[in-house]
Every structure is written in C-alpha cells, then in structure tokens.
mmCIF file of C-alpha atoms in Angstrom:
data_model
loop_
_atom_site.group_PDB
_atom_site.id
_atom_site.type_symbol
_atom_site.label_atom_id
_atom_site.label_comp_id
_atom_site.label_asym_id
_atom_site.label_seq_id
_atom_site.Cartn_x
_atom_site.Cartn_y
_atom_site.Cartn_z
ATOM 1 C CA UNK Y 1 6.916 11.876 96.230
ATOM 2 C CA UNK Y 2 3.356 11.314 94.800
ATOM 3 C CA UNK Y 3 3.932 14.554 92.712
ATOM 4 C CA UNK Y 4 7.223 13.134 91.217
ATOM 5 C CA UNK Y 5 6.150 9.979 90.405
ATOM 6 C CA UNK Y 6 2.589 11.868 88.410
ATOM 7 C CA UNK Y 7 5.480 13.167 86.768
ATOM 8 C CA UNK Y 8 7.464 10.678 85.507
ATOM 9 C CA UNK Y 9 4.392 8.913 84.295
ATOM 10 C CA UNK Y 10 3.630 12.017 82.322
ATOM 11 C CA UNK Y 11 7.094 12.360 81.139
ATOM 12 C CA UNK Y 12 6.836 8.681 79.949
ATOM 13 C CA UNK Y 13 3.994 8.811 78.109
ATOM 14 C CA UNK Y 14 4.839 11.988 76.457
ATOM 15 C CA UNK Y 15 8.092 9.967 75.405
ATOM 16 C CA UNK Y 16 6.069 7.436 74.221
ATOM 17 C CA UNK Y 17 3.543 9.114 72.340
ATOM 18 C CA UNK Y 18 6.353 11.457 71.104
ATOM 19 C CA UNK Y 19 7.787 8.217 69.484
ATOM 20 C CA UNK Y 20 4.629 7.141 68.122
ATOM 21 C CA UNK Y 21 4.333 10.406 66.463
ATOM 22 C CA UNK Y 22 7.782 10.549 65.394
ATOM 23 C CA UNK Y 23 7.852 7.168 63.894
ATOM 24 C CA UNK Y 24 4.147 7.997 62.279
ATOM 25 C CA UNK Y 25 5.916 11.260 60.731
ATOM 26 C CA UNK Y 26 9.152 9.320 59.602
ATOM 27 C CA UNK Y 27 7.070 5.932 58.188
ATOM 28 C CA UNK Y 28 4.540 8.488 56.324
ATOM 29 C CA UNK Y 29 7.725 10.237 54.804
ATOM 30 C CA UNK Y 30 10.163 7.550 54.000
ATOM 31 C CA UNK Y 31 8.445 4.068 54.079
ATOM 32 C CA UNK Y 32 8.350 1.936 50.868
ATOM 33 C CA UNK Y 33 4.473 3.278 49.513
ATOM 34 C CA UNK Y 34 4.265 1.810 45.913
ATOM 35 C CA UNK Y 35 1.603 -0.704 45.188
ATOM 36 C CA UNK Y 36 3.121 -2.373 42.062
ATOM 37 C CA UNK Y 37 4.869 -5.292 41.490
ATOM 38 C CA UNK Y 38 7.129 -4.289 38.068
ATOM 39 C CA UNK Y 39 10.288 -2.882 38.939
ATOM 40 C CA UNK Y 40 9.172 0.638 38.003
ATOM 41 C CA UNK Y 41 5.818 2.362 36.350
ATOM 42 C CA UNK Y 42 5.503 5.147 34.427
ATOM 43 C CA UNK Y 43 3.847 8.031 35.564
ATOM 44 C CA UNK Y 44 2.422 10.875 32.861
ATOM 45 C CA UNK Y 45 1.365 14.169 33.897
ATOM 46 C CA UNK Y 46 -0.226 16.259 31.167
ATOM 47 C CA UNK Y 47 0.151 19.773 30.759
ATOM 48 C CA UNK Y 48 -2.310 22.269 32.794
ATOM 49 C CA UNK Y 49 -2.688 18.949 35.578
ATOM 50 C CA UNK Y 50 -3.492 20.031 38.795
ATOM 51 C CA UNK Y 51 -2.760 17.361 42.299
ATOM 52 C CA UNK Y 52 -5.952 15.655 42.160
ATOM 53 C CA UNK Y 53 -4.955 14.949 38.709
ATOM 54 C CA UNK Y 54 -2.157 13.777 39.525
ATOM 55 C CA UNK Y 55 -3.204 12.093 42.904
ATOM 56 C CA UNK Y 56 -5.836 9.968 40.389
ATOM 57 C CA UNK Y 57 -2.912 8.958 38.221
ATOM 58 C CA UNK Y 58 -1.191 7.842 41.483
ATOM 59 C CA UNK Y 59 -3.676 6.290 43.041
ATOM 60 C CA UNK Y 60 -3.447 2.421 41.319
ATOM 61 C CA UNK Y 61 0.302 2.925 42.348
ATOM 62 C CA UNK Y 62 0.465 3.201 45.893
ATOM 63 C CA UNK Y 63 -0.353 1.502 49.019
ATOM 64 C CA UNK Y 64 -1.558 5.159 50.857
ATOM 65 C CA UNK Y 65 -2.814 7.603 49.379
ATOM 66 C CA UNK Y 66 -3.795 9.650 52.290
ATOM 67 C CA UNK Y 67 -0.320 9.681 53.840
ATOM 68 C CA UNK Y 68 1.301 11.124 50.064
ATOM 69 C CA UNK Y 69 -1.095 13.895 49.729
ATOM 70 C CA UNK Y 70 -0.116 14.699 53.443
ATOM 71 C CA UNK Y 71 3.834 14.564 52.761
ATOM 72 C CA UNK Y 72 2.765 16.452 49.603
ATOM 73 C CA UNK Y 73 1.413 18.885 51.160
ATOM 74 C CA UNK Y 74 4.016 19.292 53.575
ATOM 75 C CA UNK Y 75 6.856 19.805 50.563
ATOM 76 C CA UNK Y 76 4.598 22.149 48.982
ATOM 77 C CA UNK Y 77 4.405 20.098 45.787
ATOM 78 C CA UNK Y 78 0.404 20.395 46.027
ATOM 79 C CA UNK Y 79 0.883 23.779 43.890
ATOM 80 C CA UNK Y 80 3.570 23.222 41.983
ATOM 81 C CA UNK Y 81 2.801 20.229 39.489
ATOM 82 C CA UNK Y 82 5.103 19.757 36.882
ATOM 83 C CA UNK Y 83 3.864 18.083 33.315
ATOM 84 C CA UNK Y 84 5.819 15.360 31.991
ATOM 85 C CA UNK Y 85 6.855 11.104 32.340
ATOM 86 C CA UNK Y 86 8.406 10.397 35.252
ATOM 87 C CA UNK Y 87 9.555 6.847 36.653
ATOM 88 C CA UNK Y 88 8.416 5.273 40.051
ATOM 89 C CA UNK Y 89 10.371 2.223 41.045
ATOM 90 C CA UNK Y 90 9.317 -0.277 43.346
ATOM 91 C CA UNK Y 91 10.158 0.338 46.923
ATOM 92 C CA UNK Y 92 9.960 4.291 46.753
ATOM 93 C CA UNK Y 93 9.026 6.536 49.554
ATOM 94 C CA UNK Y 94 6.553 9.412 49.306
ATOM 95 C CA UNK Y 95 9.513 11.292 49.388
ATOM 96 C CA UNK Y 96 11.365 9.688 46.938
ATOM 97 C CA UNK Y 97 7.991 9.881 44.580
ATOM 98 C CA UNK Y 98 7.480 13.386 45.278
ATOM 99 C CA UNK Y 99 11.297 14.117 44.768
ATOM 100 C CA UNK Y 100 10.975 12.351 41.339
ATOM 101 C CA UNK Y 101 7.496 14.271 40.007
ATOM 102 C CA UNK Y 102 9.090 17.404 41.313
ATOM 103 C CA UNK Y 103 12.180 17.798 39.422
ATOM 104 C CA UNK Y 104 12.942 13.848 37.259
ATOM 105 C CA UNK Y 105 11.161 14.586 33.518
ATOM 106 C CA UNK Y 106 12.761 11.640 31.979
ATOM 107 C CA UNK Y 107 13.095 11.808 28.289
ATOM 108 C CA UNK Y 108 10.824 9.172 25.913
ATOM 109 C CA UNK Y 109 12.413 7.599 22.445
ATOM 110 C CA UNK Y 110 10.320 9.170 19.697
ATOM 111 C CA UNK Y 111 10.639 7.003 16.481
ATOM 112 C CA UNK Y 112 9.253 6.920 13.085
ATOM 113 C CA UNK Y 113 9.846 5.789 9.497
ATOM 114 C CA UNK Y 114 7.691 4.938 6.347
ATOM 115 C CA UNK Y 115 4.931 7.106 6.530
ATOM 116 C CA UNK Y 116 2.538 7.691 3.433
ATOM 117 C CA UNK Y 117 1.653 11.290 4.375
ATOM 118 C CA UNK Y 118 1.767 14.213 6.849
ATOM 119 C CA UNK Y 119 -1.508 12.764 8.078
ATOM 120 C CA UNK Y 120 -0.160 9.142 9.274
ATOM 121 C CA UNK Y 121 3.534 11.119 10.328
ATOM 122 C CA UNK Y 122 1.137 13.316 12.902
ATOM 123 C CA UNK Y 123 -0.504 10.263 14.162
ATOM 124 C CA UNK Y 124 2.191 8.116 14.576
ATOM 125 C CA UNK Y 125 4.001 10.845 16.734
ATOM 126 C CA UNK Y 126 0.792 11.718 18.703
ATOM 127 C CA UNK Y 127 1.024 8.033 20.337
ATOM 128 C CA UNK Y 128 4.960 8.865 21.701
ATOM 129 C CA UNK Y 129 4.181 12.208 23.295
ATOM 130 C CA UNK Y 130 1.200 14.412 24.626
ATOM 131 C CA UNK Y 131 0.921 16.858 21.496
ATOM 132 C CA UNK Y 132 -2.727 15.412 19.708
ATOM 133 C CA UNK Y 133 -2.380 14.508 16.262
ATOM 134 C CA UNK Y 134 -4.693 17.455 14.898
ATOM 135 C CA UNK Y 135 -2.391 20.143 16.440
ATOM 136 C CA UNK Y 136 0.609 18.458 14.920
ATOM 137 C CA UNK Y 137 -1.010 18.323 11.699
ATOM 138 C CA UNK Y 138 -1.651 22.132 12.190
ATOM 139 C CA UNK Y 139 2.041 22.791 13.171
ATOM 140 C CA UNK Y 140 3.581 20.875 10.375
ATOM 141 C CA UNK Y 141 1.086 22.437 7.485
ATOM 142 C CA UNK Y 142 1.095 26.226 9.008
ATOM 143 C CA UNK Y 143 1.606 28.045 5.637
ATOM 144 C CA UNK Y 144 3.736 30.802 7.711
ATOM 145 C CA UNK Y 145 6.261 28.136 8.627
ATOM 146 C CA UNK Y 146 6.565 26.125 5.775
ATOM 147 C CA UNK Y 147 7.111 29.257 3.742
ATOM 148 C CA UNK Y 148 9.759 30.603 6.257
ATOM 149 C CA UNK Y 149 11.896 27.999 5.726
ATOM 150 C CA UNK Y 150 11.528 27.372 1.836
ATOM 151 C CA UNK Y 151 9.169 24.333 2.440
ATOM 152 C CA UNK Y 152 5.830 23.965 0.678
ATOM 153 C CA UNK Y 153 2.505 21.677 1.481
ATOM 154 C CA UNK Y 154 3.747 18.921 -1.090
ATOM 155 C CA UNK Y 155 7.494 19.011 0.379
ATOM 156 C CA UNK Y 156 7.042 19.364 3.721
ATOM 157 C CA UNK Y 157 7.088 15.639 4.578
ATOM 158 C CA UNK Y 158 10.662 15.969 3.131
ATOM 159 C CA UNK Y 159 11.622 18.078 6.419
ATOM 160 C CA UNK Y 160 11.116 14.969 8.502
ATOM 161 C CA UNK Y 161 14.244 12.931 8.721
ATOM 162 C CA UNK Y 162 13.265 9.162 9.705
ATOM 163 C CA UNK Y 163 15.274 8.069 13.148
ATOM 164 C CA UNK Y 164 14.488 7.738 17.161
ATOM 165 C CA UNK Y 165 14.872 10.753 19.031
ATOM 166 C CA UNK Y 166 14.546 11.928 22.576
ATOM 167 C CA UNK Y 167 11.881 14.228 23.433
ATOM 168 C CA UNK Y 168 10.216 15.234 26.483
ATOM 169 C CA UNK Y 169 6.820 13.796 26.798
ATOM 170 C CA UNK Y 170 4.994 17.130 27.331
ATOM 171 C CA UNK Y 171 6.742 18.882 24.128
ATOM 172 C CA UNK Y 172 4.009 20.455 22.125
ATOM 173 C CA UNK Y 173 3.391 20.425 18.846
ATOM 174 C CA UNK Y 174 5.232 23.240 17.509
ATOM 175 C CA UNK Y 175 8.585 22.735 19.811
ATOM 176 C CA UNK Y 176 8.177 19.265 17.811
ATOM 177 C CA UNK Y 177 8.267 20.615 14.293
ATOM 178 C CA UNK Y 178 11.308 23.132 15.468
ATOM 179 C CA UNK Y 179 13.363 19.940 16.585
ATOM 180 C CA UNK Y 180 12.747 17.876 12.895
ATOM 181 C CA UNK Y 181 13.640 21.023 11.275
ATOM 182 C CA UNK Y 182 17.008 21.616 13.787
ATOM 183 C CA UNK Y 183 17.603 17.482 12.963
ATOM 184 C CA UNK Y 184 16.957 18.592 8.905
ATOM 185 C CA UNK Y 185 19.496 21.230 9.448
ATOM 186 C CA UNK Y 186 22.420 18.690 10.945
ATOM 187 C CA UNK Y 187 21.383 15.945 7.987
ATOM 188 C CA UNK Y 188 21.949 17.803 5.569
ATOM 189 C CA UNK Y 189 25.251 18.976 6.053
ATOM 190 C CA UNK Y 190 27.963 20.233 3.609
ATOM 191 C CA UNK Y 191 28.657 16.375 2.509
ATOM 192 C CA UNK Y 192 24.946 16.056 1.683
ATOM 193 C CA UNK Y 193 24.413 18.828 0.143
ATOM 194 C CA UNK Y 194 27.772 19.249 -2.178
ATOM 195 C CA UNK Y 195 26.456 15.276 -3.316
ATOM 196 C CA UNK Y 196 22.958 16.778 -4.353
ATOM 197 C CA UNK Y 197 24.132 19.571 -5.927
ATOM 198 C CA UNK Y 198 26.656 17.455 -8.085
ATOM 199 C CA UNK Y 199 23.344 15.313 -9.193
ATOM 200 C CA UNK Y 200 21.697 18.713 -9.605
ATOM 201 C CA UNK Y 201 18.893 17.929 -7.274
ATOM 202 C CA UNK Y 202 17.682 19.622 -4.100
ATOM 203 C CA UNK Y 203 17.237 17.913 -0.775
ATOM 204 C CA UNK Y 204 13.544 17.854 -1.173
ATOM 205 C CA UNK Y 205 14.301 16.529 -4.637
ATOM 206 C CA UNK Y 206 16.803 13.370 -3.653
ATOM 207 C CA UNK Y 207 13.935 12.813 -0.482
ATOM 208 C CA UNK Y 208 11.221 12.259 -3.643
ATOM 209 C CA UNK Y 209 13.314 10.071 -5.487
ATOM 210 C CA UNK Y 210 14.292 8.588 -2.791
ATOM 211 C CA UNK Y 211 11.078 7.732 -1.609
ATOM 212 C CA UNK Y 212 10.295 6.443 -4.782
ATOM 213 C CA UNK Y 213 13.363 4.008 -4.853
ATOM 214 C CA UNK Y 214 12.436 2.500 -1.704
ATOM 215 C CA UNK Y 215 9.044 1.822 -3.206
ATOM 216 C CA UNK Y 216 10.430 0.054 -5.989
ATOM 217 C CA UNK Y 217 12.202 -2.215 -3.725
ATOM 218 C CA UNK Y 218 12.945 -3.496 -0.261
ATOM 219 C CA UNK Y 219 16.303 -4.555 -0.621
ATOM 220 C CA UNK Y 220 19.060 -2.027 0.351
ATOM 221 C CA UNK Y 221 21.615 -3.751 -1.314
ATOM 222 C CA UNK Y 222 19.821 -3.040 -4.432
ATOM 223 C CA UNK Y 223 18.531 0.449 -3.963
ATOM 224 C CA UNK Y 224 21.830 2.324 -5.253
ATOM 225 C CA UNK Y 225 21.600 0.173 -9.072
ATOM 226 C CA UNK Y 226 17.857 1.115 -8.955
ATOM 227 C CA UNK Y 227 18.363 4.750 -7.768
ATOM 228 C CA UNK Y 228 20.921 5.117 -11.046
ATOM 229 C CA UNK Y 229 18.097 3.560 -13.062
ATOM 230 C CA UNK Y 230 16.347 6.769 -12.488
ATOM 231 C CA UNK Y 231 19.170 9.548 -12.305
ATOM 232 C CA UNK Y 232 20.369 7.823 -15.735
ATOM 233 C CA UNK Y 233 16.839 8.469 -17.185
ATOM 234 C CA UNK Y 234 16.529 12.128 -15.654
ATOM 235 C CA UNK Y 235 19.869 12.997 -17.183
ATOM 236 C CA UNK Y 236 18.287 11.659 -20.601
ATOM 237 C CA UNK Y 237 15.187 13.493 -20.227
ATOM 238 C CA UNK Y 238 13.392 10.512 -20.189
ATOM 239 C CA UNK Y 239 10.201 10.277 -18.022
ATOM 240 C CA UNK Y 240 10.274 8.258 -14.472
ATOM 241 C CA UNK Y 241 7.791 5.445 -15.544
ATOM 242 C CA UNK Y 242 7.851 4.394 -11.940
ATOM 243 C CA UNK Y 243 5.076 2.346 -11.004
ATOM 244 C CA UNK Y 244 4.850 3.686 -7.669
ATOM 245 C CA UNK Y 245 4.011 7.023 -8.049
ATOM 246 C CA UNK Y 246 1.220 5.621 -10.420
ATOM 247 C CA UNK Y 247 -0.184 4.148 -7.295
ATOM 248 C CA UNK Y 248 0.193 6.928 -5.082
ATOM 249 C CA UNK Y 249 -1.572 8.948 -8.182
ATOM 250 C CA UNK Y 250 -4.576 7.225 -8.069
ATOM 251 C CA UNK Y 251 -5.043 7.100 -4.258
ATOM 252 C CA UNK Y 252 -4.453 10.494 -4.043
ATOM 253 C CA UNK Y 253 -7.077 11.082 -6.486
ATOM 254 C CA UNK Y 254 -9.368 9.056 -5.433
ATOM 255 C CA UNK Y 255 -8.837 10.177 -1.776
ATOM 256 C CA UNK Y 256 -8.693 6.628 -0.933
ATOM 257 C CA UNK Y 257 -5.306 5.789 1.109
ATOM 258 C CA UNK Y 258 -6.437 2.318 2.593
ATOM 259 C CA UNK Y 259 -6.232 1.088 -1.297
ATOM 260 C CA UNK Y 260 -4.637 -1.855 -1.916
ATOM 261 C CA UNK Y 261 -2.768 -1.884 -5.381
ATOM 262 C CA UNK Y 262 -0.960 -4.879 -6.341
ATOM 263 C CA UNK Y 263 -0.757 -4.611 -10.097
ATOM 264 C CA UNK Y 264 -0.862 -1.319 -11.656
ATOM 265 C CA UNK Y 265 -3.085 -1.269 -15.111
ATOM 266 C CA UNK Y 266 -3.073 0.360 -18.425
ATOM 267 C CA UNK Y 267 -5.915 2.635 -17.483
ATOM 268 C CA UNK Y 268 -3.710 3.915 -14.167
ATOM 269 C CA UNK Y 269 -0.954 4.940 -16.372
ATOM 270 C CA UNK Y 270 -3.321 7.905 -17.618
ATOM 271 C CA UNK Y 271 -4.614 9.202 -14.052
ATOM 272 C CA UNK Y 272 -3.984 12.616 -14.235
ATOM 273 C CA UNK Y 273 -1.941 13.886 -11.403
ATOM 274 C CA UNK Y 274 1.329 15.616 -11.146
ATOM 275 C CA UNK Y 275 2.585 12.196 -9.106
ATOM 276 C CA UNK Y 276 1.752 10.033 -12.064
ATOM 277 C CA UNK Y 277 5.623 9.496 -13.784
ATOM 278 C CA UNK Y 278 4.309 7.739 -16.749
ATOM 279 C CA UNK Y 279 2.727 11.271 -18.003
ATOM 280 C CA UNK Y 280 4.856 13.882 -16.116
ATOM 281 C CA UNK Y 281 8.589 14.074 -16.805
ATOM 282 C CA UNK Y 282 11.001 14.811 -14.151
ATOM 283 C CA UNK Y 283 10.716 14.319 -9.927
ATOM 284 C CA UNK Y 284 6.763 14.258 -8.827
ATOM 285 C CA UNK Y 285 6.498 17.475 -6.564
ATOM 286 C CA UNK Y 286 6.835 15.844 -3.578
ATOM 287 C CA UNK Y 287 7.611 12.296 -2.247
ATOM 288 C CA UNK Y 288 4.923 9.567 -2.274
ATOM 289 C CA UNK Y 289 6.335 8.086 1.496
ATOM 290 C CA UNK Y 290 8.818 8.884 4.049
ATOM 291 C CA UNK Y 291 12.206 6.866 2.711
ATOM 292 C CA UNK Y 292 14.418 5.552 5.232
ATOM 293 C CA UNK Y 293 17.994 6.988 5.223
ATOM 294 C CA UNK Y 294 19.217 3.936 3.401
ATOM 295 C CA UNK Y 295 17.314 4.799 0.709
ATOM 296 C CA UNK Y 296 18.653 8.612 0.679
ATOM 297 C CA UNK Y 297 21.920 7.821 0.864
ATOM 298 C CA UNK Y 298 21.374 5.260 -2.308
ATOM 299 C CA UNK Y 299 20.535 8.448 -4.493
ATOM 300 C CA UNK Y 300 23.507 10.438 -3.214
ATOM 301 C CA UNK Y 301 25.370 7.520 -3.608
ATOM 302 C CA UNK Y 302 24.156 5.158 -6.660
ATOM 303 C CA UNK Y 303 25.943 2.959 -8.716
ATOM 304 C CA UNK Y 304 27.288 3.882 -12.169
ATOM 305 C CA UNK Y 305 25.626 2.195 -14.646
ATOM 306 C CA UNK Y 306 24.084 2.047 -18.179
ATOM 307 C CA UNK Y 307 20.344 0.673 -17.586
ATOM 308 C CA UNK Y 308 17.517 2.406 -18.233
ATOM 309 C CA UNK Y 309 14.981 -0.325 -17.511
ATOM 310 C CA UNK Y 310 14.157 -2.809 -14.878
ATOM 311 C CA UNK Y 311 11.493 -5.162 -13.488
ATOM 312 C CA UNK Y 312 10.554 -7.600 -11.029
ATOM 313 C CA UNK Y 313 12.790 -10.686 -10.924
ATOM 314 C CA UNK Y 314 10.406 -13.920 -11.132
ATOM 315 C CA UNK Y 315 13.480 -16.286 -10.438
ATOM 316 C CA UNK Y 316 14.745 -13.658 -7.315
ATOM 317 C CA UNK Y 317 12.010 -12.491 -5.791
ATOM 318 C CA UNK Y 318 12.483 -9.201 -4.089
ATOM 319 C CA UNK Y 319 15.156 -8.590 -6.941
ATOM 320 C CA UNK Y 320 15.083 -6.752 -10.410
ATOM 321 C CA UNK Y 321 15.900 -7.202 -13.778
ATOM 322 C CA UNK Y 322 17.999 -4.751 -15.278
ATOM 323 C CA UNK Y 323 18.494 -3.581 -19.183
ATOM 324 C CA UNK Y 324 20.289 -0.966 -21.083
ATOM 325 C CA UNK Y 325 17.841 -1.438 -23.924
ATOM 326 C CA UNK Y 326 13.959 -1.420 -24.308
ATOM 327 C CA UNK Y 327 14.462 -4.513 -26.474
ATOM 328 C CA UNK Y 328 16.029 -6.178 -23.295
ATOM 329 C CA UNK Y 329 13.542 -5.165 -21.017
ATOM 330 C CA UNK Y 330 10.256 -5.673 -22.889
ATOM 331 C CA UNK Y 331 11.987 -9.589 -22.603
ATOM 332 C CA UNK Y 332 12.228 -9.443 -19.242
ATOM 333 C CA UNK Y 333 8.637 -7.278 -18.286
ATOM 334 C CA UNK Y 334 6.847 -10.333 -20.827
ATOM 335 C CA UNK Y 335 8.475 -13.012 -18.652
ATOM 336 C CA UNK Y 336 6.989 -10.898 -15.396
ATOM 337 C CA UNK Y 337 3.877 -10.693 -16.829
ATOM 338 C CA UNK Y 338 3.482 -14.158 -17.940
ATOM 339 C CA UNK Y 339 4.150 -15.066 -13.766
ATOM 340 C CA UNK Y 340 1.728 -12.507 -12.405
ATOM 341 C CA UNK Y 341 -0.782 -13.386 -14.538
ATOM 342 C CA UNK Y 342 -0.136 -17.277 -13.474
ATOM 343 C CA UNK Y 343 -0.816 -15.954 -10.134
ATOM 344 C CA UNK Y 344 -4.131 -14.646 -10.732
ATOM 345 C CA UNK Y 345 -3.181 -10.957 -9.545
ATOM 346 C CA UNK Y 346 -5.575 -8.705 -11.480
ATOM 347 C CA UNK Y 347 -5.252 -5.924 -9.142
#
C-alpha cells in the first residue's frame, strides 16, 4: 500500500512537472515575444550576416531573447541566415519570427527622379537598398558594360528610366544596373522608338533634350510647345541657345555642382564645353538631369508649331513667351530683363 501510494506521488509530480515543461516548451515556441508597440517593424539582414548579427538586430524587438535563440536553434535557423527586409508584426511568436526571417524577403519600393548626375542617381538608390553608393557608381560606369550595350560615360544616365520599382533589399549593385537596363528595354518599345526615329533622334538623344525641356520649365502642360521650340530649331540647323545647358556647362567645368545659378551672364555663354548650346550646335552629348517621363513623352510628342524663340513670362510666372521671329522675341527677352533686373538677381 505504502509502495503504491510512493507511486502515485511520483506519477503526479512527473505529470506535473511534465506540464510545466510542456507548457515552458509550447510558451517559448508560440507565445506573443515582440517588444514593440507599432503594428509591425522592419527587420534588415545584410548580406554575409551571421545569428548574432541578426540576434543584435532583434534584440530592441523582443521581450526574450534567450528563449528565440533557443527555438532558433531548435529549427536550425542558427546556420542558415538569409539576407534581406523582412516584417515582424506585433503579437508574433518566435516561431512565427523565425518562419518570417527564414523564407518572407519582402520586396522594398525603389524610387527616383531628377537627378543631376550618375553620382547623385548612385546615392539616392544606396539609401533604398543595401548596395553602397561607390559600388553602384562602379556598376553603372564599368566601361565593359556600358560598351556592351551601346552606352557611353556621357549617356549612360540616359539608361535609367525615372519610376518606383520593386527590388529586393539585398540586390547588389550590378543585379541593379541589369534591372534599369531590362526596364530601358520595355520603355522603349516599338511605339517609342518608331516616334524617335521619325524625329531622327536616338533614345539617348530625345532623353538629352528631354532633360533639357524639363529644365526650361516645370509645367507639363507646357513642355510639348517648348520641346517643338527646339526640334523646330534642330531641323533649321539652328543652335539650342538653351540656357540650361549653359548652367550645367559651367558647373561641370568648374567641378562645382552645389552652384547656385539664377541668371545666366554674357561671359557663361562662352564657357567652353560640349554642354554649352549657345556655342555647340545640335543635342549636348549627354543630358544635363534625369527628365521625368512627362518630359520624354513631350519630345516624342510636341506640338506643331512655328516659334523659334521663347522666354520667361513676367505676367505668368512659370510660363513662356513664345515668337516665330527674333524681332518678337528680343521684345519679349527686354521686357524679362527689365523684371529681373527690378528684382535685383545678378546671379
């Protein structure tokens, strides 16, 4: 009897400390172990990240850490880190968290649009994913490449089609350049392309004068009149004259990109560069910013006109004046520089 009863005791305990163990197990596993109070965070794990790397970029976001690098352990994640952004929400279970870093790379929007050069493209891009901006500056100017697909180091801005894609966080540098050029490929398509050649320009081409367009003015409702300003004058063999590339001239030259340039003077118009319109006829070799596609499609698309000239529009700012004749527009450009000079802008 006293043997029996030794054992039920024993068999009770071991039911209860069975239970204990059981529910330790199961609460470790499943149990809510985030630490945040947003609805999700955003985890990133860079490329060549081993667990404690990961385990430090955990740690702010959960309750116990201890009990995830056990579960961890136990799924066998501890050696098989993945790079990439992945999204925690509130309430999640080591489990859940490990199921997510294990197998849940969710995609990031990758935008851009407006950028001067290569320089300020790679920059902008190397604050959306993990590639640094110095190897995507390598990857964009590799000679090799550019050559390969009939780009060059002035036109190879031109390859970069301004929009917001989906990329992987971890995709490197050159898997970058090879999607832009794929999403160069699709822009261009036989629509595109059959419009350039009927203006007898190349895509690179319509991206320069495109770029220049947009310069000139802000208004998309305005940028197909101004874009046939400029096809009208390269049909006459009549140089550019654009004020913009003037600009872009003299920073280049002067290596100074942070210049500010309000009013473009006399002695600009003779900086020699192959960007300066006033003394080069013809597109500049390259485009002096990244145009949006508005601006693209206003040079495959302009208006059909007869002006030759225009200028800033005192009476509608943001606006041009537009003239067929040089007579016309020296009228207008006197009655723009009568107001800029009012306004004390020497520079």
């Amino acid at each position: 009897m006293y043997i029996k009863r030794i054992l039920l005791i024993i068999g009770i305990v071991g039911v209860v400390v069975g239970g204990i163990f059981a529910y330790t197990v199961y609460d470790a596993i499943f149990s809510d172990n985030t630490a945040f109070n947003n609805e999700r965070a955003h985890l990133y794990i860079p490329t060549g990240a081993d667990f404690n790397d990961v385990t430090a970029e955990l740690t702010p976001l959960l309750k116990d850490v201890d009990a995830f690098a056990s579960v961890a352990q136990k799924k066998g994640y501890v050696s098989n880190v993945k790079p990439g952004h992945y999204i925690i929400k509130k309430g999640m279970s080591n489990n859940d968290i490990i199921n997510t870093i294990r197998v849940k790379n969710v995609p990031v929007k990758v935008a851009f649009n407006n950028q001067e050069r290569l320089e300020d493209m790679a920059g902008r891009i190397a604050t959306q994913i993990e590639a640094d901006s110095t190897s995507l500056i390598n990857a964009m100017l590799d000679v090799n490449f550019l050559r390969e697909h009939d780009f060059n180091k002035d036109t190879a801005l031109t390859m970069y089609i301004p929009n917001s894609y989906e990329f992987f966080w971890n995709t490197s540098a050159e898997d970058f350049r090879a999607r832009m050029l794929s999403e160069h490929k699709k822009f261009w398509n036989k629509t595109r392309l059959a419009k350039a050649e009927k203006l007898n320009l190349t895509p690179a081409e319509v991206y320069s004068l495109a770029s220049i367009v947009q310069k000139e003015t802000a208004k998309t409702d305005e940028r197909p009149r101004v874009a046939g300003v400029y096809l009208n004058r390269l049909k006459k063999g009549i140089k550019l004259d654009a004020d913009p590339t003037v600009i872009y001239a003299v920073k280049r030259t002067k290596n100074d990109w942070d210049m500010v340039i309000k009013r473009v003077l006399y002695k600009d118009l003779e900086t020699d560069s192959p960007y300066n319109t006033y003394r080069n006829r013809g597109i500049p070799p390259g485009p002096i910013f990244m145009p949006d596609v508005t601006a693209i499609q206003a040079v495959l698309n302009p208006e059909k006109h007869n002006y030759y000239y225009f200028v800033a529009d005192v009476e509608n700012f943001g606006y041009h004046k537009f003239a067929k004749t040089l007579s016309q527009h020296n009228a207008n450009s006197a009655a723009y520089r009568r107001w800029i000079n009012s306004k004390k802008i020497h520079r």
